[in-house]
Amino acid sequence: MPGSARPMLSNDDVSEGERFMNQILRFDTMSTGMEIPEMITAHIMDLGGEVNHHKFLPQFNRFHPLHFFLGPDAGTVPENYSCSSYGINTVGIIRAPRGDGKEAIVLVTPYNSLKITRAEALSMGIAYALFSLLARVTWLSKDIVWLAGDSRHGEYTAVASWLRDYHTASFGDLKHSEICAASNLSEMKTMHNSFRHAGTMAAALVIKVTNRSTEFEKDALTIYAEASNGQMPNLDLINIVNYLAVHGQGYRVKVQKIWSLLNVWWLKSLGQLIEMLGKLAGSLNPQWNFGIPVSEYVECTATLASSLYNQALGVPTGPHGAFRDYQVDAITMEISPKFSSSLNNRQYEILLHVGRLVEGVVRSVNNLLEKFHQSFFLYLLTSPSRFVSVGVYMIAFALLVAPLPLVAASLFSDATKSNPDAEKDKYASKPASTLQPAPTFTSWKWLYAAKQVLVVHLWSAIVTLLPYFVDQIPDSSPTTKLSIWIVLSIITLLFLDSFSGSSFPSTIRSRDTEWILLKSVTVAATFIGLCLMSVINFATAEIGALLLVPMCLTAVPLRLDNKVNTLRALIRGACNVIFIFVGFPVTVFFVLKGALEGFDNMRFGDFWNWAESLWAWNSATYIYMCMVHLPCWVLCIQTLLHRF
């Protein structure tokens, strides 16, 4: 029941948060970065809370052949570390007076301990004001954890390192900690190093204030929800934040959108057509109310495209993504004032409104008797208050891939029927005395096509692992690494094809059935790969199906179209060439990058950097690109170039 209770955050709490913020801004943290953690520790202990410091080193996620399957604790610690390389998270805990310590709510405020900004100090002031309130209330049934994450190595790294140690038995690198403790005992005397737990996390909120002004007439709240591999938090958590922000504090709530789509002419034309049809239907029957304004249609489409793209990319959009790796519902709330100068003039007002918003969310989650489960986990956002559920978008995906098994079965049936007839005619022309009963295995000839498809998929597995060895080359640019990756992939494909002898044997004389069987097995393998990918990350499977399904269905040998020499065959051949060109993973990347960011600053090595970011984040999109999309593309090329 969000918003059912009157906010308890008072002006005194806000004043305490403002004083806390001003104290942080006075520190010159360029020396050790220890002053802010010590100050936070003193304030939390004055409130009666528990506190500890969590030390961590940056994790470098280099490519590993099994990186995707290792889990959230994958990563390597740099060898040339120093004591100054450590990040220090400050963790404060308030024990719930009505709880049993088995559940907790986490508040996260990332900040750079070496050079803190006013926006980061303001977000920490919000958390402290709320923390001081929650330290004395009596209605808490879940512990409150405040994580002041040291983001000198990145916001995500600070949160992920703490979560990894929170959910495992080992707390950081003890050997490195002992060395640093021995080298600087005076500093470590004030450190609280005993790792403290608060129970299972019910939800987490990342609070961030930015000094970027909005284009609206009032303050804006941006919600970031996408985690790794298309994981999303329970929709109820987003609904609570949206309801309290709009109806309680008067914020303009928004989610990410692809801004370049807002000015696309064909999208506006489609919106005008839908609006006109809606008005026409409303004039015929007032109950047919499905009209939508053009501006709203375009904005919702841009938001839907952004949600689909971010989920397909598989990279978290903020530090909240680290919580989803442990099945904790979390979002990032980014507050943007209506003017960039508002942080100096309106910090008290921002502290009050954001603090009461977070208080309302905490009270709503605190009232839960069980884990979030009633609402959706699989959805695509079209606005902060509208979404497309899994029951709707899976229909579109099912209709898109449904022709694949039907076409595969039809092609297999045609291929198995054509050759026995030829054999029958051949034997019918001979005298009866010369006929010899011999067993035939024409129904198993698809195994040769399956062998060829298997060889290509084996090659795709090798291509997936090649970057592990290419990445070992020292002092090489992304362009050089990508070029080496492509050359080695081509050489490996040619070697496997010649070594395995994957072509059809000479006993099969009807060449018209060879490409039919090859296409049949290719279509079946593509259907299986897309269905498996839809279970892991639907958005990746949806975008992949939009590229692969037309390519697979229209693939016909170009020599066959050339022999037919009709307008239909000419159009089909041109479409096949276009689909092959557009379906190449490198081409897809540059087309999407150019459409979203422009074609001005593109470099050939950008694809390597993009692939490197995918495996660094354990994105399943990299596995799909190399082991589903790429082999299908190669097999379709083999079908087009078949010697008919």
XYZ file of C-alpha atoms in Angstrom, residues 11-607:
597
model
C 12.836 19.286 8.794
C 15.314 18.424 11.542
C 16.301 15.235 9.712
C 16.756 17.192 6.503
C 18.880 19.758 8.308
C 21.063 16.953 9.682
C 21.463 15.591 6.182
C 22.431 19.012 4.869
C 25.043 19.479 7.591
C 26.385 15.999 6.840
C 26.662 16.924 3.173
C 28.525 20.158 3.926
C 30.998 18.326 6.166
C 31.804 15.925 3.342
C 32.438 18.761 0.926
C 34.948 20.347 3.312
C 37.299 17.360 3.174
C 40.382 17.430 1.007
C 40.344 13.746 0.100
C 43.181 13.821 -2.411
C 45.633 12.461 0.183
C 44.408 9.063 1.394
C 40.679 8.869 0.745
C 40.139 7.753 4.365
C 38.511 10.895 5.770
C 35.015 10.318 4.417
C 34.745 6.666 5.622
C 35.906 7.736 9.085
C 33.368 10.555 9.196
C 30.526 8.279 8.062
C 31.561 5.753 10.689
C 31.412 8.343 13.478
C 27.952 9.565 12.436
C 26.501 6.043 12.132
C 27.832 5.066 15.565
C 26.314 8.228 17.045
C 22.951 7.064 15.714
C 23.361 3.704 17.433
C 23.945 1.712 14.260
C 26.514 -0.931 13.470
C 29.282 -0.133 11.015
C 32.137 -1.855 9.228
C 34.513 -1.107 6.378
C 34.849 -3.361 3.392
C 38.141 -3.213 1.504
C 38.375 -4.378 -2.097
C 40.630 -4.226 -5.102
C 39.495 -3.553 -8.675
C 38.560 -6.660 -10.610
C 39.758 -6.984 -14.199
C 37.521 -9.263 -16.223
C 39.744 -10.575 -18.969
C 38.326 -12.972 -21.516
C 38.017 -16.563 -20.324
C 36.636 -19.495 -22.350
C 34.089 -20.302 -19.643
C 33.541 -16.743 -18.424
C 29.804 -16.789 -19.124
C 29.286 -19.926 -17.007
C 31.420 -18.922 -13.995
C 28.957 -16.638 -12.208
C 29.142 -13.192 -10.635
C 32.434 -13.767 -8.769
C 34.557 -14.064 -11.917
C 37.482 -11.687 -12.134
C 41.197 -11.374 -11.446
C 42.998 -9.116 -9.003
C 45.893 -7.132 -10.504
C 49.339 -8.263 -9.438
C 50.876 -4.790 -9.153
C 48.517 -3.656 -6.407
C 49.361 -1.160 -3.693
C 47.703 -0.187 -0.455
C 46.429 2.988 -2.086
C 44.685 0.858 -4.732
C 42.126 -0.376 -2.246
C 38.606 0.933 -2.359
C 36.851 1.247 1.003
C 33.110 0.741 1.274
C 31.443 1.954 4.449
C 28.520 -0.203 5.544
C 26.068 0.899 8.221
C 23.329 -1.351 9.603
C 20.219 -0.540 11.625
C 18.671 -3.548 13.337
C 14.887 -3.638 13.063
C 13.165 -3.510 16.461
C 10.319 -5.706 15.163
C 12.435 -8.002 13.015
C 14.435 -11.172 13.516
C 17.420 -10.177 11.415
C 16.507 -12.465 8.513
C 15.593 -9.749 5.977
C 17.078 -6.408 5.022
C 16.616 -3.421 2.720
C 19.736 -1.947 1.136
C 20.352 1.716 0.277
C 23.364 2.444 -1.936
C 25.037 5.821 -2.472
C 28.145 5.592 -4.676
C 30.789 8.305 -4.400
C 34.364 8.869 -5.503
C 36.439 9.028 -2.337
C 39.338 10.733 -4.126
C 37.335 13.567 -5.686
C 33.754 13.777 -4.487
C 31.287 16.011 -6.297
C 28.425 18.062 -4.880
C 25.889 15.739 -6.496
C 27.472 12.694 -4.820
C 27.602 14.504 -1.468
C 23.920 15.401 -1.846
C 22.966 11.777 -2.480
C 24.883 10.769 0.655
C 23.133 13.534 2.600
C 19.773 12.066 1.509
C 20.811 8.628 2.722
C 22.069 9.969 6.054
C 18.897 11.994 6.696
C 16.802 8.892 6.064
C 19.201 6.729 8.074
C 18.874 9.036 11.071
C 15.081 8.758 10.853
C 15.040 4.963 10.520
C 17.399 4.626 13.490
C 14.633 5.742 15.871
C 11.368 4.481 14.329
C 9.548 1.525 15.883
C 7.763 0.116 12.825
C 10.793 -1.431 11.112
C 10.543 -5.187 10.545
C 13.519 -5.440 8.191
C 17.093 -4.338 8.842
C 18.336 -1.289 6.955
C 21.760 -1.441 5.294
C 23.408 1.722 4.003
C 26.252 1.024 1.596
C 28.405 4.095 0.889
C 30.238 2.603 -2.082
C 33.705 3.863 -2.930
C 33.485 4.246 -6.711
C 37.117 5.147 -7.411
C 37.241 1.885 -9.417
C 33.697 2.181 -10.726
C 30.260 2.178 -9.151
C 29.465 -1.361 -10.235
C 32.782 -2.711 -8.933
C 32.199 -1.275 -5.456
C 28.732 -2.817 -5.147
C 29.662 -6.138 -6.777
C 32.718 -6.599 -4.538
C 30.658 -6.081 -1.386
C 27.903 -8.414 -2.588
C 30.422 -11.095 -3.504
C 31.886 -11.058 -0.002
C 28.423 -10.773 1.554
C 27.296 -14.010 -0.091
C 30.522 -16.012 0.235
C 32.589 -17.255 3.127
C 35.792 -15.371 2.220
C 35.891 -11.639 2.846
C 38.295 -9.969 0.485
C 41.973 -10.765 0.033
C 43.221 -11.433 3.566
C 46.862 -11.666 2.529
C 46.820 -8.275 0.891
C 44.901 -6.775 3.798
C 47.453 -8.008 6.332
C 50.331 -6.518 4.340
C 48.615 -3.155 4.124
C 47.659 -3.306 7.793
C 51.258 -3.916 8.787
C 52.472 -1.040 6.629
C 50.056 1.494 8.070
C 48.942 0.471 11.551
C 47.967 3.969 12.646
C 45.431 4.236 9.850
C 43.996 0.778 10.399
C 43.376 1.316 14.129
C 40.207 3.205 13.370
C 39.015 0.704 10.775
C 36.114 -1.616 11.630
C 37.070 -4.726 9.673
C 34.656 -7.337 11.044
C 32.273 -8.150 8.206
C 28.655 -7.736 9.312
C 25.548 -9.316 7.823
C 21.925 -8.303 8.002
C 20.043 -11.188 6.406
C 18.425 -11.842 3.051
C 17.991 -8.725 0.943
C 14.372 -7.978 0.093
C 15.142 -5.034 -2.207
C 17.852 -2.482 -2.949
C 17.746 1.153 -4.042
C 20.678 2.991 -5.602
C 20.303 6.749 -4.980
C 22.100 9.096 -7.345
C 21.768 12.840 -7.822
C 23.057 14.353 -11.038
C 23.741 17.960 -11.902
C 22.398 17.516 -15.431
C 19.349 19.693 -15.940
C 16.156 18.260 -17.411
C 14.124 19.480 -20.337
C 10.965 19.559 -18.179
C 9.487 22.267 -15.969
C 10.006 20.224 -12.825
C 12.561 17.873 -11.342
C 12.895 14.510 -13.046
C 13.494 11.026 -11.728
C 15.034 8.507 -14.117
C 14.642 4.808 -13.323
C 17.315 2.354 -14.487
C 16.226 -1.265 -14.157
C 18.053 -3.444 -16.717
C 20.578 -5.912 -15.306
C 22.831 -8.497 -16.955
C 21.403 -10.720 -19.714
C 18.018 -9.028 -19.784
C 17.215 -9.603 -16.115
C 14.677 -7.164 -14.708
C 13.517 -6.491 -11.145
C 9.983 -7.258 -10.103
C 7.693 -4.726 -11.739
C 6.055 -3.883 -8.408
C 9.250 -2.195 -7.258
C 9.183 0.122 -10.280
C 5.455 0.737 -9.775
C 6.011 1.752 -6.135
C 8.751 4.237 -7.034
C 6.745 5.650 -9.940
C 3.549 6.037 -7.891
C 5.232 7.727 -4.929
C 7.373 9.988 -7.117
C 4.463 11.220 -9.257
C 1.646 11.400 -6.731
C 3.674 11.996 -3.594
C 6.550 14.289 -4.537
C 5.486 15.650 -7.935
C 8.456 14.354 -9.919
C 8.486 13.771 -13.666
C 9.390 10.071 -13.884
C 11.043 8.751 -17.020
C 12.938 5.739 -18.260
C 15.588 5.449 -20.933
C 14.615 5.937 -24.564
C 16.373 6.075 -27.921
C 16.268 9.795 -28.619
C 17.102 9.444 -32.303
C 13.742 7.742 -32.910
C 11.794 10.781 -31.744
C 12.480 12.598 -35.021
C 12.087 9.710 -37.478
C 9.561 10.653 -40.173
C 8.185 7.163 -40.828
C 7.522 6.587 -37.132
C 5.604 9.854 -36.910
C 3.650 8.939 -40.056
C 2.741 5.582 -38.552
C 1.653 7.319 -35.358
C -0.549 9.706 -37.334
C -2.155 6.763 -39.134
C -2.885 4.982 -35.849
C -4.289 8.175 -34.325
C -6.546 8.677 -37.353
C -7.787 5.086 -37.208
C -8.463 5.485 -33.488
C -10.541 8.603 -34.033
C -12.452 6.914 -36.866
C -13.199 3.888 -34.694
C -14.281 6.164 -31.833
C -16.729 7.964 -34.114
C -18.280 4.640 -35.148
C -18.433 3.230 -31.638
C -17.454 5.259 -28.535
C -16.493 2.036 -26.742
C -13.689 1.434 -29.256
C -11.265 3.713 -27.488
C -7.823 2.714 -28.714
C -6.666 6.047 -30.108
C -3.302 7.355 -28.966
C -1.700 10.753 -29.689
C 1.193 10.830 -32.126
C 3.665 12.258 -29.605
C 2.823 9.595 -27.034
C 3.045 6.819 -29.617
C 6.489 7.966 -30.786
C 7.804 8.373 -27.241
C 6.516 4.969 -26.145
C 8.072 3.365 -29.224
C 11.438 4.984 -28.469
C 11.211 3.744 -24.874
C 10.252 0.230 -25.998
C 13.183 0.142 -28.427
C 15.549 1.258 -25.661
C 14.252 -1.395 -23.275
C 14.627 -4.080 -25.947
C 18.134 -2.886 -26.864
C 19.416 -2.691 -23.273
C 18.087 -6.140 -22.461
C 19.560 -7.615 -25.640
C 22.945 -6.038 -24.945
C 23.071 -7.900 -21.636
C 25.081 -5.177 -19.864
C 23.704 -3.633 -16.631
C 22.659 0.011 -16.870
C 23.895 0.801 -13.349
C 25.254 -0.631 -10.088
C 21.826 -2.111 -9.365
C 22.705 -4.855 -11.855
C 25.045 -6.464 -9.329
C 22.061 -7.252 -7.071
C 20.182 -9.141 -9.797
C 23.069 -11.611 -10.021
C 21.988 -12.671 -6.517
C 18.245 -12.534 -7.307
C 17.708 -9.301 -5.372
C 15.270 -6.787 -6.844
C 17.043 -3.458 -7.294
C 16.836 -0.275 -9.346
C 18.833 2.926 -9.701
C 17.006 6.210 -9.010
C 18.726 9.161 -10.665
C 17.392 12.595 -9.670
C 17.891 15.461 -12.126
C 16.956 19.032 -11.126
C 15.149 21.254 -13.594
C 18.141 23.638 -13.621
C 21.807 22.692 -13.388
C 22.352 25.359 -10.715
C 19.606 23.917 -8.485
C 22.039 21.792 -6.492
C 23.412 24.894 -4.785
C 20.144 26.773 -4.316
C 17.655 23.966 -3.756
C 19.619 21.295 -1.946
C 17.339 21.477 1.104
C 14.264 20.967 -1.083
C 15.890 18.081 -2.945
C 16.898 16.466 0.343
C 13.331 16.710 1.626
C 11.511 15.384 -1.444
C 13.921 12.585 -2.320
C 14.210 11.557 1.329
C 10.440 11.263 1.669
C 10.277 9.347 -1.610
C 12.835 6.801 -0.427
C 11.096 6.646 2.961
C 7.844 5.706 1.229
C 9.564 2.986 -0.778
C 11.231 1.611 2.360
C 7.885 1.548 4.202
C 6.230 -0.291 1.317
C 8.959 -2.932 1.107
C 9.031 -3.153 4.903
C 5.343 -4.131 4.871
C 5.969 -7.154 2.676
C 5.466 -10.472 4.417
C 7.158 -12.364 1.608
C 9.515 -11.826 -1.311
C 8.422 -9.889 -4.403
C 6.715 -12.431 -6.639
C 3.186 -11.382 -7.589
C 4.087 -9.112 -10.496
C 6.109 -9.579 -13.680
C 9.811 -10.324 -14.024
C 9.754 -10.629 -17.826
C 8.569 -7.434 -19.475
C 9.501 -4.571 -21.780
C 8.912 -1.003 -20.609
C 7.097 1.469 -22.855
C 6.840 4.177 -20.164
C 7.290 4.337 -16.380
C 3.673 3.186 -15.944
C 3.174 0.952 -19.003
C 4.802 -2.265 -20.126
C 4.550 -5.210 -22.493
C 4.339 -8.486 -20.605
C 5.838 -11.829 -21.539
C 2.413 -13.171 -22.468
C 2.186 -10.579 -25.242
C 5.673 -10.358 -26.704
C 6.239 -14.132 -26.754
C 3.349 -14.398 -29.210
C 5.224 -12.199 -31.663
C 8.391 -14.276 -31.229
C 6.481 -17.548 -31.628
C 4.832 -16.336 -34.839
C 8.213 -15.185 -36.118
C 10.006 -18.525 -35.633
C 6.999 -20.800 -36.274
C 7.742 -21.122 -40.032
C 11.211 -22.540 -39.347
C 10.255 -26.088 -38.228
C 7.523 -26.236 -40.884
C 9.945 -25.259 -43.645
C 12.572 -27.702 -42.341
C 10.068 -30.571 -42.375
C 8.786 -29.621 -45.829
C 12.290 -29.419 -47.300
C 13.258 -32.755 -45.773
C 10.117 -34.371 -47.181
C 10.800 -32.994 -50.664
C 14.416 -34.140 -50.604
C 13.616 -37.702 -49.485
C 10.888 -38.105 -52.106
C 12.840 -36.814 -55.099
C 15.803 -39.224 -55.012
C 13.901 -42.547 -54.642
C 11.931 -41.668 -57.757
C 15.139 -41.164 -59.700
C 16.524 -44.458 -58.470
C 13.266 -46.177 -59.368
C 13.370 -44.805 -62.936
C 16.979 -45.854 -63.303
C 16.255 -49.458 -62.375
C 13.058 -49.527 -64.439
C 15.100 -48.962 -67.623
C 17.173 -52.132 -67.035
C 16.143 -55.713 -67.876
C 14.530 -57.651 -65.112
C 17.308 -60.261 -65.180
C 19.963 -57.689 -64.293
C 18.158 -56.299 -61.262
C 19.950 -57.058 -57.995
C 18.120 -56.554 -54.694
C 20.267 -54.159 -52.706
C 19.441 -52.278 -49.556
C 19.098 -48.514 -49.892
C 19.536 -45.908 -47.183
C 18.086 -42.885 -48.899
C 16.178 -41.885 -45.765
C 19.492 -41.380 -43.962
C 21.124 -39.125 -46.511
C 20.283 -36.086 -44.352
C 23.132 -37.209 -42.080
C 25.625 -35.809 -44.603
C 23.973 -32.413 -44.339
C 23.880 -32.771 -40.550
C 27.606 -33.534 -40.619
C 28.267 -30.353 -42.564
C 26.173 -28.302 -40.145
C 27.938 -29.944 -37.187
C 31.349 -29.024 -38.601
C 30.301 -25.379 -38.973
C 28.994 -25.287 -35.398
C 32.227 -26.873 -34.182
C 34.052 -24.090 -36.021
C 31.817 -21.512 -34.311
C 32.850 -22.897 -30.915
C 36.499 -22.411 -31.907
C 35.739 -18.871 -33.070
C 34.164 -18.202 -29.669
C 37.396 -19.204 -27.917
C 39.861 -17.515 -30.290
C 39.739 -14.100 -28.544
C 41.229 -15.755 -25.456
C 44.447 -16.328 -27.404
C 44.267 -13.147 -29.492
C 43.926 -11.107 -26.303
C 47.316 -12.425 -25.118
C 49.124 -10.489 -27.875
C 50.885 -7.574 -26.144
C 50.702 -3.979 -27.336
C 48.142 -4.616 -30.064
C 45.333 -2.273 -31.026
C 41.665 -3.314 -31.232
C 41.841 -3.067 -35.035
C 44.787 -5.473 -35.114
C 43.086 -7.922 -32.755
C 39.873 -7.880 -34.786
C 41.796 -8.447 -38.023
C 43.673 -11.391 -36.505
C 40.403 -12.810 -35.177
C 38.792 -12.670 -38.635
C 41.820 -14.147 -40.455
C 42.186 -17.018 -37.972
C 38.446 -17.726 -38.215
C 38.591 -17.982 -42.016
C 41.680 -20.225 -41.931
C 40.069 -22.471 -39.320
C 36.881 -22.818 -41.367
C 38.781 -23.770 -44.519
C 40.901 -26.265 -42.609
C 37.934 -27.968 -40.940
C 36.002 -28.114 -44.191
C 38.870 -29.777 -46.057
C 39.885 -32.038 -43.175
C 36.397 -33.353 -42.403
C 35.287 -33.797 -46.003
C 31.893 -32.443 -45.089
C 30.587 -32.372 -48.655
C 28.063 -34.892 -49.898
C 29.468 -38.236 -51.179
C 29.474 -39.006 -54.856
C 26.875 -41.768 -54.484
C 24.194 -39.087 -54.231
C 23.824 -37.971 -57.790
C 20.958 -35.528 -57.516
C 22.608 -32.233 -56.700
C 19.245 -30.547 -56.409
C 18.626 -32.410 -53.136
C 21.960 -31.484 -51.571
C 21.184 -27.828 -50.961
C 17.625 -28.713 -49.933
C 18.894 -31.028 -47.194
C 21.539 -28.520 -46.144
C 18.934 -25.787 -45.860
C 16.573 -28.102 -43.984
C 19.133 -28.965 -41.305
C 20.304 -25.336 -41.124
C 16.764 -24.088 -40.536
C 16.186 -26.736 -37.853
C 19.446 -25.860 -36.057
C 18.606 -22.146 -36.212
C 15.171 -22.795 -34.740
C 16.678 -24.722 -31.823
C 19.293 -22.020 -31.197
C 16.734 -19.197 -31.198
C 14.410 -21.081 -28.847
C 17.246 -21.784 -26.405
C 18.337 -18.155 -26.548
C 14.783 -16.966 -25.852
C 14.979 -18.766 -22.503
C 18.254 -17.036 -21.577
C 17.585 -13.571 -23.026
C 14.416 -12.966 -24.990
C 15.469 -9.597 -26.395
C 18.582 -11.089 -28.004
C 16.531 -13.914 -29.491
C 13.938 -11.459 -30.814
C 16.479 -9.239 -32.582
C 18.349 -12.300 -33.838
C 15.151 -13.825 -35.219
C 14.364 -10.626 -37.123
C 17.704 -11.068 -38.932
C 17.969 -14.856 -39.254
C 14.425 -15.917 -40.157
C 14.236 -13.986 -43.477
C 17.793 -15.088 -44.298
C 17.022 -18.768 -43.681
C 13.652 -18.842 -45.447
C 14.775 -17.123 -48.667
C 18.176 -18.832 -49.043
C 18.279 -20.511 -52.508
C 21.350 -21.185 -54.690
C 22.118 -18.149 -56.823
C 22.820 -20.410 -59.800
C 19.276 -21.720 -59.598
C 17.872 -18.186 -59.721
C 20.190 -17.442 -62.620
C 18.906 -20.457 -64.555
C 15.269 -19.559 -63.993
C 15.947 -15.972 -65.133
C 12.605 -14.472 -64.090
C 11.736 -11.270 -62.277
C 10.755 -13.205 -59.168
C 14.066 -15.093 -59.176
C 15.958 -11.840 -59.688
C 14.216 -10.196 -56.728
C 14.810 -13.249 -54.560
C 18.498 -13.317 -55.459
C 18.845 -9.600 -54.655
C 17.075 -10.109 -51.308
C 19.395 -13.012 -50.468
C 22.472 -10.863 -51.110
C 21.038 -8.036 -48.985
C 20.100 -10.388 -46.134
C 23.575 -11.928 -46.149
C 25.235 -8.524 -46.084
C 22.991 -7.118 -43.353
C 23.077 -10.358 -41.332
C 26.859 -10.344 -40.843
C 27.473 -9.628 -37.115
C 30.046 -6.905 -37.822
C 27.638 -5.197 -40.225
C 24.791 -5.407 -37.700
C 26.987 -3.771 -35.074
C 28.039 -0.855 -37.253
C 24.492 -0.279 -38.549
C 23.070 -0.164 -35.008
C 25.934 1.965 -33.730
C 25.520 4.398 -36.602
C 21.762 4.592 -36.131
C 22.078 5.276 -32.390
C 25.277 7.337 -32.179
C 25.991 8.497 -35.727
C 28.422 7.298 -38.387
C 31.023 10.020 -37.834
C 33.250 8.533 -35.153
C 33.102 4.838 -36.062
C 36.313 2.799 -36.186
C 36.897 -0.746 -37.422
C 38.235 -1.786 -34.021
C 35.032 -0.715 -32.272
C 33.586 -4.169 -32.870
